[in-house]
Short mmCIF file of N, CA and C in Angstrom, two decimals:
data_model
loop_
_atom_site.label_atom_id
_atom_site.label_comp_id
_atom_site.label_asym_id
_atom_site.label_seq_id
_atom_site.Cartn_x
_atom_site.Cartn_y
_atom_site.Cartn_z
N MET A 1 2.61 -74.46 -12.45
CA MET A 1 2.34 -73.14 -13.08
C MET A 1 1.17 -72.59 -13.37
N LYS A 2 -0.01 -73.23 -13.05
CA LYS A 2 -1.25 -72.80 -12.90
C LYS A 2 -1.69 -72.02 -11.75
N VAL A 3 -0.93 -72.58 -10.68
CA VAL A 3 -0.98 -71.78 -9.35
C VAL A 3 -0.30 -70.22 -9.52
N VAL A 4 0.72 -70.30 -10.26
CA VAL A 4 1.27 -68.84 -10.25
C VAL A 4 0.32 -67.81 -11.21
N TYR A 5 -0.11 -68.61 -12.78
CA TYR A 5 -1.07 -67.89 -12.90
C TYR A 5 -2.43 -67.14 -12.34
N PHE A 6 -2.82 -68.22 -11.53
CA PHE A 6 -4.04 -68.01 -10.48
C PHE A 6 -3.76 -67.03 -10.02
N LEU A 7 -2.47 -67.08 -9.10
CA LEU A 7 -2.26 -66.14 -7.87
C LEU A 7 -2.16 -64.67 -8.80
N VAL A 8 -1.18 -64.59 -9.94
CA VAL A 8 -1.46 -63.21 -10.74
C VAL A 8 -2.66 -62.62 -11.08
N ALA A 9 -3.53 -63.59 -11.44
CA ALA A 9 -5.10 -63.38 -11.78
C ALA A 9 -5.83 -62.48 -10.56
N ILE A 10 -5.73 -63.12 -9.47
CA ILE A 10 -6.24 -62.88 -7.97
C ILE A 10 -5.91 -61.51 -8.12
N LEU A 11 -4.24 -61.36 -8.12
CA LEU A 11 -3.81 -60.15 -7.60
C LEU A 11 -4.05 -59.21 -8.48
N ALA A 12 -4.12 -59.16 -9.74
CA ALA A 12 -4.39 -58.17 -10.59
C ALA A 12 -6.06 -57.67 -10.67
N LEU A 13 -6.89 -58.68 -10.11
CA LEU A 13 -8.38 -58.39 -9.94
C LEU A 13 -8.83 -57.56 -8.38
N THR A 14 -7.84 -57.92 -7.84
CA THR A 14 -7.93 -57.20 -6.37
C THR A 14 -6.98 -55.73 -6.34
N SER A 15 -6.26 -55.59 -7.22
CA SER A 15 -5.46 -54.63 -7.11
C SER A 15 -5.85 -53.57 -7.75
N SER A 16 -5.82 -52.21 -7.08
CA SER A 16 -6.25 -50.94 -7.97
C SER A 16 -4.87 -50.04 -8.09
N VAL A 17 -5.27 -49.70 -9.02
CA VAL A 17 -3.96 -48.28 -9.64
C VAL A 17 -4.20 -47.60 -8.60
N VAL A 18 -2.81 -47.40 -8.40
CA VAL A 18 -2.64 -46.40 -7.10
C VAL A 18 -1.73 -45.27 -7.64
N SER A 19 -1.94 -43.76 -7.77
CA SER A 19 -0.85 -43.00 -7.87
C SER A 19 -0.78 -42.03 -6.57
N ALA A 20 0.42 -41.72 -6.51
CA ALA A 20 0.53 -40.88 -5.11
C ALA A 20 1.50 -39.65 -5.55
N TYR A 21 1.54 -38.50 -5.21
CA TYR A 21 2.44 -37.88 -5.47
C TYR A 21 2.21 -36.67 -4.27
N ASP A 22 3.44 -35.62 -4.33
CA ASP A 22 3.13 -34.66 -3.26
C ASP A 22 2.60 -33.30 -3.95
N PRO A 23 1.69 -32.84 -3.40
CA PRO A 23 1.05 -31.49 -3.86
C PRO A 23 2.27 -30.44 -4.41
N SER A 24 1.29 -29.68 -4.91
CA SER A 24 2.62 -28.48 -5.82
C SER A 24 3.11 -27.72 -4.31
N PRO A 25 4.36 -27.40 -4.54
CA PRO A 25 4.48 -26.66 -3.25
C PRO A 25 4.31 -25.20 -3.58
N LEU A 26 3.75 -24.95 -4.57
CA LEU A 26 3.19 -23.58 -4.90
C LEU A 26 2.55 -23.11 -3.48
N GLN A 27 1.78 -24.00 -2.94
CA GLN A 27 0.65 -23.62 -1.94
C GLN A 27 1.32 -23.30 -0.42
N ASP A 28 2.62 -24.28 -0.42
CA ASP A 28 3.18 -23.99 0.57
C ASP A 28 3.48 -22.51 1.01
N PHE A 29 3.45 -21.75 -0.17
CA PHE A 29 3.90 -20.35 0.26
C PHE A 29 2.95 -19.28 -0.22
N CYS A 30 1.79 -19.94 -0.36
CA CYS A 30 0.32 -18.94 -0.58
C CYS A 30 0.01 -18.46 0.73
N VAL A 31 -0.20 -17.14 0.71
CA VAL A 31 -0.82 -16.49 1.84
C VAL A 31 -2.25 -16.09 1.60
N ALA A 32 -3.25 -16.57 2.43
CA ALA A 32 -4.82 -16.65 2.16
C ALA A 32 -4.87 -15.14 2.62
N ALA A 33 -5.91 -14.21 1.47
CA ALA A 33 -6.09 -12.95 1.87
C ALA A 33 -7.48 -13.33 2.70
N LYS A 34 -7.88 -12.55 3.72
CA LYS A 34 -8.72 -12.54 4.42
C LYS A 34 -9.83 -11.60 3.89
N GLU A 35 -11.19 -11.44 3.86
CA GLU A 35 -12.01 -10.38 3.54
C GLU A 35 -11.78 -9.16 4.25
N LYS A 36 -11.86 -7.99 3.79
CA LYS A 36 -11.76 -6.49 4.58
C LYS A 36 -12.78 -6.42 5.07
N ASP A 37 -12.79 -5.59 6.15
CA ASP A 37 -13.88 -5.38 7.14
C ASP A 37 -14.21 -3.65 6.38
N GLY A 38 -14.83 -3.00 6.92
CA GLY A 38 -15.27 -1.52 6.84
C GLY A 38 -14.12 -0.74 7.14
N VAL A 39 -13.10 -1.21 8.18
CA VAL A 39 -12.53 0.02 8.54
C VAL A 39 -11.14 -0.51 7.83
N GLY A 40 -10.89 -1.43 7.10
CA GLY A 40 -9.62 -1.50 6.29
C GLY A 40 -8.55 -2.09 7.24
N SER A 41 -8.79 -2.69 8.08
CA SER A 41 -7.60 -3.53 8.75
C SER A 41 -8.11 -4.86 9.18
N ASN A 42 -7.56 -5.80 9.40
CA ASN A 42 -8.01 -7.27 9.71
C ASN A 42 -6.66 -7.78 10.71
N VAL A 43 -7.21 -8.16 12.04
CA VAL A 43 -6.37 -8.48 13.05
C VAL A 43 -6.30 -10.27 13.11
N THR A 44 -5.62 -10.89 12.92
CA THR A 44 -5.27 -12.51 13.07
C THR A 44 -4.80 -12.61 14.61
N GLN A 45 -5.20 -13.11 15.38
CA GLN A 45 -5.08 -13.41 16.68
C GLN A 45 -4.41 -14.84 17.02
N VAL A 46 -3.43 -14.76 18.03
CA VAL A 46 -2.97 -15.98 18.26
C VAL A 46 -2.99 -15.85 19.88
N PHE A 47 -4.10 -16.46 20.47
CA PHE A 47 -4.48 -16.26 21.83
C PHE A 47 -4.47 -17.63 22.29
N VAL A 48 -4.77 -17.90 23.57
CA VAL A 48 -4.86 -19.33 23.83
C VAL A 48 -6.15 -20.08 23.25
N ASP A 49 -7.13 -19.48 22.85
CA ASP A 49 -8.31 -20.16 21.77
C ASP A 49 -7.62 -20.64 20.63
N GLN A 50 -6.89 -20.18 19.98
CA GLN A 50 -6.28 -20.33 18.78
C GLN A 50 -4.94 -21.49 19.09
N LEU A 51 -4.25 -21.39 20.03
CA LEU A 51 -2.93 -21.96 20.35
C LEU A 51 -3.00 -22.55 21.77
N PRO A 52 -3.69 -23.51 21.90
CA PRO A 52 -3.72 -24.10 23.44
C PRO A 52 -2.56 -24.16 24.14
N GLY A 53 -1.31 -24.39 23.30
CA GLY A 53 0.17 -24.41 24.29
C GLY A 53 0.52 -22.82 24.99
N LEU A 54 -0.45 -22.04 24.71
CA LEU A 54 -0.04 -20.77 25.36
C LEU A 54 -0.86 -20.53 26.79
N ASN A 55 -1.63 -21.78 26.94
CA ASN A 55 -2.14 -21.82 28.39
C ASN A 55 -1.07 -21.64 29.39
N THR A 56 -1.44 -20.91 30.28
CA THR A 56 -0.66 -20.73 31.75
C THR A 56 0.73 -19.98 31.10
N LEU A 57 1.22 -19.47 30.09
CA LEU A 57 2.28 -18.67 29.44
C LEU A 57 2.39 -17.30 29.66
N GLY A 58 1.02 -16.73 29.84
CA GLY A 58 1.01 -15.36 29.94
C GLY A 58 1.37 -14.32 28.84
N ILE A 59 1.26 -14.90 27.62
CA ILE A 59 1.44 -14.40 26.31
C ILE A 59 0.34 -14.52 25.57
N GLY A 60 0.37 -13.58 24.14
CA GLY A 60 -0.52 -13.69 23.15
C GLY A 60 0.17 -12.78 22.25
N LEU A 61 -0.44 -13.25 20.81
CA LEU A 61 0.23 -12.46 19.66
C LEU A 61 -0.89 -11.89 18.82
N ALA A 62 -0.94 -11.10 18.18
CA ALA A 62 -1.62 -10.68 16.81
C ALA A 62 -0.91 -10.04 15.77
N ARG A 63 -1.25 -10.32 14.45
CA ARG A 63 -0.76 -9.83 13.53
C ARG A 63 -1.94 -9.09 12.96
N ILE A 64 -1.77 -7.19 12.47
CA ILE A 64 -2.26 -6.66 12.30
C ILE A 64 -2.36 -5.87 10.90
N ASP A 65 -2.96 -6.31 9.85
CA ASP A 65 -2.72 -6.21 8.45
C ASP A 65 -3.65 -4.66 8.05
N PHE A 66 -2.96 -3.71 7.40
CA PHE A 66 -3.82 -2.76 7.02
C PHE A 66 -4.08 -2.34 5.79
N ALA A 67 -4.95 -1.96 5.20
CA ALA A 67 -5.03 -1.32 3.84
C ALA A 67 -4.38 0.04 3.92
N PRO A 68 -4.58 0.70 2.52
CA PRO A 68 -4.05 1.96 2.61
C PRO A 68 -5.43 2.94 3.59
N LYS A 69 -4.91 3.80 4.45
CA LYS A 69 -5.99 4.37 5.29
C LYS A 69 -6.62 3.55 6.24
N GLY A 70 -6.23 2.30 6.21
CA GLY A 70 -7.14 1.36 7.54
C GLY A 70 -6.91 1.91 8.74
N LEU A 71 -8.08 1.27 9.25
CA LEU A 71 -7.58 1.89 10.88
C LEU A 71 -8.12 0.29 11.69
N ASN A 72 -7.54 0.13 12.98
CA ASN A 72 -7.77 -0.78 13.85
C ASN A 72 -8.41 0.16 15.09
N ALA A 73 -9.56 0.20 14.82
CA ALA A 73 -10.56 0.95 15.70
C ALA A 73 -10.29 1.18 17.21
N PRO A 74 -10.76 2.25 17.82
CA PRO A 74 -10.40 2.08 19.39
C PRO A 74 -10.90 1.20 19.84
N HIS A 75 -9.91 0.71 20.63
CA HIS A 75 -10.51 -0.48 21.45
C HIS A 75 -9.48 -0.76 22.92
N THR A 76 -9.84 -1.54 23.47
CA THR A 76 -9.07 -1.83 24.66
C THR A 76 -8.60 -3.31 25.17
N HIS A 77 -7.73 -3.76 25.74
CA HIS A 77 -7.34 -4.81 26.23
C HIS A 77 -7.42 -4.73 27.56
N PRO A 78 -8.54 -5.54 28.28
CA PRO A 78 -8.73 -5.16 29.72
C PRO A 78 -7.91 -6.39 30.43
N ARG A 79 -7.49 -7.31 29.85
CA ARG A 79 -6.26 -8.35 30.94
C ARG A 79 -5.09 -8.28 30.43
N GLY A 80 -4.74 -7.29 29.37
CA GLY A 80 -3.18 -7.30 28.82
C GLY A 80 -2.56 -5.75 28.39
N THR A 81 -1.23 -6.00 28.73
CA THR A 81 -0.36 -4.64 27.97
C THR A 81 -0.29 -5.29 26.86
N GLU A 82 -0.21 -4.39 25.65
CA GLU A 82 0.22 -4.53 24.07
C GLU A 82 1.52 -3.66 23.79
N ILE A 83 2.57 -4.11 23.03
CA ILE A 83 3.76 -3.67 22.74
C ILE A 83 3.62 -3.87 21.12
N LEU A 84 3.54 -2.97 20.42
CA LEU A 84 3.15 -3.14 18.86
C LEU A 84 4.55 -2.80 18.25
N ILE A 85 4.96 -3.56 17.14
CA ILE A 85 6.18 -3.15 16.36
C ILE A 85 5.56 -3.51 14.73
N VAL A 86 6.18 -2.22 14.21
CA VAL A 86 5.77 -1.89 12.89
C VAL A 86 6.49 -2.88 12.15
N LEU A 87 5.91 -3.56 11.11
CA LEU A 87 6.65 -4.54 10.19
C LEU A 87 7.06 -3.73 8.86
N GLU A 88 5.67 -2.97 8.23
CA GLU A 88 5.91 -2.23 7.33
C GLU A 88 4.73 -1.02 7.11
N GLY A 89 5.13 0.07 6.64
CA GLY A 89 4.31 1.19 6.39
C GLY A 89 4.38 2.10 7.55
N THR A 90 3.27 2.95 7.68
CA THR A 90 3.52 3.90 8.49
C THR A 90 2.11 4.25 8.98
N LEU A 91 2.16 3.91 10.60
CA LEU A 91 0.90 4.04 11.45
C LEU A 91 0.95 5.31 12.38
N TYR A 92 0.16 5.62 12.40
CA TYR A 92 -0.53 6.79 13.29
C TYR A 92 -0.98 6.15 14.49
N VAL A 93 -0.43 6.00 15.78
CA VAL A 93 -0.86 5.11 16.98
C VAL A 93 -1.13 6.29 17.93
N GLY A 94 -2.10 5.87 19.10
CA GLY A 94 -2.29 6.48 20.41
C GLY A 94 -3.10 5.69 21.35
N PHE A 95 -3.03 6.24 22.39
CA PHE A 95 -3.79 5.79 23.65
C PHE A 95 -4.33 6.89 24.33
N VAL A 96 -5.21 6.97 25.17
CA VAL A 96 -6.27 7.71 26.14
C VAL A 96 -5.93 7.20 27.44
N THR A 97 -5.37 8.34 28.39
CA THR A 97 -5.40 7.95 29.59
C THR A 97 -6.79 7.89 30.54
N SER A 98 -6.79 7.78 31.39
CA SER A 98 -7.92 7.42 32.21
C SER A 98 -8.38 8.80 32.86
N ASN A 99 -9.87 8.46 33.10
CA ASN A 99 -10.69 9.99 33.71
C ASN A 99 -9.55 10.71 34.88
N GLN A 100 -9.03 9.91 35.67
CA GLN A 100 -8.32 10.56 37.06
C GLN A 100 -7.16 11.46 36.07
N ASP A 101 -6.93 11.13 34.80
CA ASP A 101 -5.34 11.61 34.45
C ASP A 101 -6.07 12.55 33.45
N GLY A 102 -7.35 12.85 33.35
CA GLY A 102 -7.68 14.03 32.23
C GLY A 102 -7.92 13.45 31.05
N ASN A 103 -8.17 11.98 30.89
CA ASN A 103 -8.21 11.79 29.41
C ASN A 103 -7.36 12.40 28.17
N ARG A 104 -5.73 12.23 28.68
CA ARG A 104 -5.05 12.77 27.90
C ARG A 104 -4.58 11.86 26.65
N LEU A 105 -4.48 12.47 25.55
CA LEU A 105 -4.15 11.57 24.45
C LEU A 105 -2.44 11.66 24.20
N PHE A 106 -1.90 10.38 24.00
CA PHE A 106 -0.66 10.18 23.82
C PHE A 106 -0.50 9.34 22.25
N THR A 107 0.02 10.24 21.35
CA THR A 107 0.04 9.53 19.89
C THR A 107 1.43 9.48 19.38
N LYS A 108 1.86 9.02 18.41
CA LYS A 108 2.97 9.07 17.66
C LYS A 108 3.10 8.52 16.34
N VAL A 109 4.03 8.88 15.12
CA VAL A 109 3.69 8.22 14.17
C VAL A 109 5.01 7.42 14.07
N LEU A 110 4.49 5.97 13.48
CA LEU A 110 5.57 4.87 13.80
C LEU A 110 5.64 4.59 12.35
N ASN A 111 7.27 4.17 12.21
CA ASN A 111 7.28 3.76 10.50
C ASN A 111 8.09 2.32 10.95
N LYS A 112 8.46 1.84 9.80
CA LYS A 112 8.92 0.29 9.87
C LYS A 112 10.08 0.14 10.96
N GLY A 113 9.77 -0.78 11.93
CA GLY A 113 10.73 -0.97 13.03
C GLY A 113 10.61 -0.34 14.10
N ASP A 114 9.56 0.69 14.08
CA ASP A 114 9.40 1.19 15.26
C ASP A 114 8.69 0.49 16.52
N VAL A 115 8.48 0.93 17.70
CA VAL A 115 7.92 0.26 18.54
C VAL A 115 7.14 1.16 19.35
N PHE A 116 5.74 0.59 20.28
CA PHE A 116 5.07 1.35 21.02
C PHE A 116 4.11 0.66 21.81
N VAL A 117 3.97 1.22 22.77
CA VAL A 117 3.55 0.35 23.91
C VAL A 117 2.13 0.90 24.59
N PHE A 118 1.22 -0.11 24.27
CA PHE A 118 -0.49 0.42 24.91
C PHE A 118 -0.41 -0.03 26.27
N PRO A 119 -0.77 0.75 27.28
CA PRO A 119 -0.98 0.21 28.95
C PRO A 119 -2.16 -0.59 28.83
N ILE A 120 -2.09 -1.47 29.88
CA ILE A 120 -3.37 -2.56 29.93
C ILE A 120 -4.66 -1.56 30.01
N GLY A 121 -5.58 -2.12 29.61
CA GLY A 121 -7.05 -1.51 29.79
C GLY A 121 -7.23 -0.14 29.19
N LEU A 122 -6.39 0.55 28.68
CA LEU A 122 -6.39 2.03 28.20
C LEU A 122 -6.98 1.83 26.77
N ILE A 123 -7.84 2.66 26.18
CA ILE A 123 -8.26 2.88 24.46
C ILE A 123 -7.12 3.23 23.96
N HIS A 124 -6.96 2.20 22.56
CA HIS A 124 -6.05 2.65 21.91
C HIS A 124 -6.25 2.51 20.37
N PHE A 125 -5.48 2.94 19.48
CA PHE A 125 -5.80 2.72 18.26
C PHE A 125 -4.52 2.64 17.25
N GLN A 126 -4.86 2.47 16.13
CA GLN A 126 -3.91 2.39 14.86
C GLN A 126 -4.25 2.80 13.66
N LEU A 127 -3.82 3.59 12.92
CA LEU A 127 -4.14 4.29 11.88
C LEU A 127 -3.37 4.28 10.68
N ASN A 128 -3.46 3.39 9.53
CA ASN A 128 -2.27 3.61 8.32
C ASN A 128 -2.56 4.95 7.63
N VAL A 129 -1.21 5.73 7.82
CA VAL A 129 -1.31 6.91 7.32
C VAL A 129 -0.52 7.10 6.03
N GLY A 130 0.25 5.78 5.79
CA GLY A 130 0.93 5.81 4.54
C GLY A 130 0.14 5.93 3.24
N TYR A 131 1.06 5.45 2.11
CA TYR A 131 0.19 5.17 0.72
C TYR A 131 0.09 3.77 0.23
N GLY A 132 0.60 3.01 0.94
CA GLY A 132 0.52 1.86 0.93
C GLY A 132 0.10 0.92 1.89
N ASN A 133 0.22 -0.36 1.74
CA ASN A 133 -0.33 -1.36 2.70
C ASN A 133 0.87 -1.18 3.80
N ALA A 134 0.21 -1.54 5.10
CA ALA A 134 0.68 -1.68 6.31
C ALA A 134 0.71 -2.70 7.13
N ALA A 135 1.72 -3.25 7.99
CA ALA A 135 1.71 -4.79 8.76
C ALA A 135 2.23 -4.15 10.22
N ALA A 136 1.75 -4.86 11.09
CA ALA A 136 2.62 -5.11 12.65
C ALA A 136 2.32 -5.87 13.45
N ILE A 137 2.93 -6.42 14.48
CA ILE A 137 2.89 -7.59 15.21
C ILE A 137 2.52 -6.84 16.62
N ALA A 138 1.58 -7.33 17.14
CA ALA A 138 1.41 -6.67 18.63
C ALA A 138 1.57 -8.12 19.47
N ALA A 139 2.56 -7.89 20.68
CA ALA A 139 2.65 -9.01 21.57
C ALA A 139 1.96 -8.28 22.85
N LEU A 140 1.19 -9.40 23.16
CA LEU A 140 0.30 -8.88 24.61
C LEU A 140 0.94 -9.62 25.67
N SER A 141 0.70 -9.39 27.15
CA SER A 141 0.97 -9.85 28.07
C SER A 141 0.23 -10.74 28.93
N SER A 142 -0.75 -11.27 28.18
CA SER A 142 -2.03 -11.92 28.38
C SER A 142 -1.93 -13.41 27.63
N GLN A 143 -2.43 -14.44 27.99
CA GLN A 143 -2.80 -15.42 27.14
C GLN A 143 -4.45 -14.92 26.02
N ASN A 144 -4.82 -14.43 27.05
CA ASN A 144 -6.38 -14.40 27.02
C ASN A 144 -6.47 -12.59 27.26
N PRO A 145 -6.09 -11.72 26.66
CA PRO A 145 -6.00 -10.33 26.90
C PRO A 145 -7.44 -9.77 26.53
N GLY A 146 -8.17 -10.07 26.03
CA GLY A 146 -9.78 -9.66 25.69
C GLY A 146 -9.57 -8.60 24.42
N ALA A 147 -10.47 -8.21 23.94
CA ALA A 147 -10.60 -7.24 23.00
C ALA A 147 -11.73 -6.45 23.27
N ILE A 148 -12.11 -5.13 23.36
CA ILE A 148 -13.17 -4.48 23.56
C ILE A 148 -13.11 -3.37 22.63
N THR A 149 -13.99 -3.65 21.56
CA THR A 149 -13.81 -2.32 20.24
C THR A 149 -15.07 -1.42 20.80
N ILE A 150 -14.85 0.01 20.96
CA ILE A 150 -15.27 0.81 21.60
C ILE A 150 -16.70 1.01 21.01
N ALA A 151 -16.69 1.40 19.94
CA ALA A 151 -17.98 1.35 18.74
C ALA A 151 -18.70 0.21 18.89
N ASN A 152 -18.22 -1.20 18.69
CA ASN A 152 -19.21 -2.21 18.78
C ASN A 152 -19.78 -2.35 20.33
N ALA A 153 -18.96 -2.02 21.08
CA ALA A 153 -19.57 -2.26 22.64
C ALA A 153 -20.89 -1.20 23.17
N LEU A 154 -20.36 -0.11 22.36
CA LEU A 154 -21.90 0.74 22.71
C LEU A 154 -22.75 0.78 21.50
N PHE A 155 -22.64 0.40 20.39
CA PHE A 155 -23.80 0.66 19.32
C PHE A 155 -24.02 -0.75 18.87
N LYS A 156 -23.44 -1.72 19.10
CA LYS A 156 -23.62 -2.96 18.57
C LYS A 156 -24.14 -4.26 19.68
N ALA A 157 -24.10 -3.75 21.27
CA ALA A 157 -24.66 -4.74 22.22
C ALA A 157 -25.54 -5.44 21.97
N ASN A 158 -25.62 -6.49 22.72
CA ASN A 158 -26.82 -7.26 22.54
C ASN A 158 -27.36 -7.94 23.81
N PRO A 159 -28.47 -7.23 24.30
CA PRO A 159 -29.62 -7.00 23.52
C PRO A 159 -28.77 -4.92 23.65
N PRO A 160 -29.55 -4.38 22.86
CA PRO A 160 -29.06 -2.94 22.49
C PRO A 160 -29.11 -2.27 24.00
N ILE A 161 -28.29 -1.22 24.17
CA ILE A 161 -28.05 -0.32 24.88
C ILE A 161 -29.22 0.83 25.01
N SER A 162 -30.13 1.06 25.76
CA SER A 162 -31.14 1.87 25.44
C SER A 162 -30.66 3.35 24.80
N SER A 163 -31.66 3.65 24.15
CA SER A 163 -31.09 4.87 23.24
C SER A 163 -31.35 6.22 24.47
N GLU A 164 -31.98 6.24 25.47
CA GLU A 164 -32.25 7.11 26.30
C GLU A 164 -30.65 7.18 27.20
N VAL A 165 -29.98 5.97 27.38
CA VAL A 165 -28.78 6.09 28.20
C VAL A 165 -27.39 6.71 27.02
N LEU A 166 -27.65 6.20 25.89
CA LEU A 166 -26.60 7.00 25.26
C LEU A 166 -26.52 8.33 24.43
N THR A 167 -27.86 8.68 24.61
CA THR A 167 -28.51 10.06 24.18
C THR A 167 -28.13 10.96 25.35
N LYS A 168 -28.13 10.87 26.51
CA LYS A 168 -27.60 11.39 27.46
C LYS A 168 -26.22 11.47 27.78
N ALA A 169 -25.36 10.20 27.69
CA ALA A 169 -24.18 9.98 27.70
C ALA A 169 -23.38 10.73 26.63
N PHE A 170 -24.02 10.88 25.30
CA PHE A 170 -23.37 11.46 24.31
C PHE A 170 -23.67 12.80 24.01
N GLN A 171 -24.82 13.40 24.78
CA GLN A 171 -25.37 14.50 24.86
C GLN A 171 -25.75 15.04 23.31
N VAL A 172 -26.74 13.79 22.71
CA VAL A 172 -26.75 14.09 21.12
C VAL A 172 -28.25 13.79 21.18
N ASP A 173 -28.92 14.02 19.97
CA ASP A 173 -30.34 13.73 19.86
C ASP A 173 -30.53 12.08 19.52
N LYS A 174 -31.71 11.58 19.98
CA LYS A 174 -31.90 10.38 19.50
C LYS A 174 -31.89 9.46 18.36
N SER A 175 -32.11 10.87 17.08
CA SER A 175 -32.05 10.01 15.78
C SER A 175 -30.38 9.70 15.43
N ILE A 176 -29.60 10.47 15.99
CA ILE A 176 -28.25 10.01 16.08
C ILE A 176 -27.72 8.52 16.18
N ILE A 177 -28.31 8.37 17.64
CA ILE A 177 -28.27 7.16 18.51
C ILE A 177 -28.65 6.09 17.65
N ASP A 178 -30.03 6.57 17.24
CA ASP A 178 -30.45 5.22 16.15
C ASP A 178 -29.86 5.16 15.20
N TYR A 179 -29.26 6.26 14.56
CA TYR A 179 -28.50 5.87 13.09
C TYR A 179 -27.25 4.90 13.60
N LEU A 180 -26.74 5.44 14.31
CA LEU A 180 -25.37 4.68 14.57
C LEU A 180 -25.85 3.13 15.13
N GLN A 181 -26.76 2.87 15.67
CA GLN A 181 -27.11 1.49 16.08
C GLN A 181 -27.36 0.75 14.93
N LYS A 182 -28.12 1.19 13.93
CA LYS A 182 -28.43 0.49 12.44
C LYS A 182 -26.92 0.34 12.05
N GLN A 183 -25.81 0.89 11.96
CA GLN A 183 -24.69 0.84 11.10
C GLN A 183 -24.17 -0.63 11.65
N SER A 184 -23.20 -1.02 10.40
CA SER A 184 -22.52 -2.45 10.68
C SER A 184 -21.25 -2.01 11.21
N TRP A 185 -21.03 -2.59 12.60
CA TRP A 185 -19.78 -2.66 12.99
C TRP A 185 -18.98 -3.58 13.30
N TYR A 186 -17.70 -3.36 12.79
CA TYR A 186 -16.78 -4.45 12.78
C TYR A 186 -15.75 -4.50 14.00
N ASP A 187 -15.45 -5.92 14.20
CA ASP A 187 -14.77 -6.13 15.28
C ASP A 187 -13.22 -6.54 14.78
N ASN A 188 -13.06 -6.43 13.48
CA ASN A 188 -11.96 -6.86 12.71
C ASN A 188 -10.90 -8.14 13.12
N ASN A 189 -11.23 -8.51 14.14
CA ASN A 189 -10.61 -9.86 14.82
C ASN A 189 -10.90 -11.15 14.16
N ASN A 190 -10.01 -11.90 13.86
CA ASN A 190 -10.08 -13.62 13.42
C ASN A 190 -9.24 -14.31 14.13
#
């Protein structure tokens, strides 16, 4: 009997109180909000860098969330064509053709369920013209389509592009280029 008491005493001294439970399921359905940038949109990318399983599959995905009047600034994907479907809201979208085609602008106002295609390498944009939030899914024909936001590339280059180059290219005073280079440019990609 002494052995039983001894074993119970040892067990009691070496044991800790353990409590285990599942966390509240409320968090399973919580959607984290990202900080808004200066243009009122947020792009959440799913490319090979975020999901290595996309390697060699030739596809990528992005979700674009827009605040009212939010803009996905003019940009290009040098390695992928984009097809966009509107999940909610109303978007004004467009792209500009190449110099050889006269830089023609193609635009359309899209509503929930509408689809639009942006050809590979062409500058394009999306603007929320509705009164509420908007959201869209972009599917791209590359696991790594790249994204070049035009304003960032020109005015936030590292090191900066010479003011002389930009002044001549845009045919404006140097003070305007200096002003633009001092601005906070957002790439809105996460």
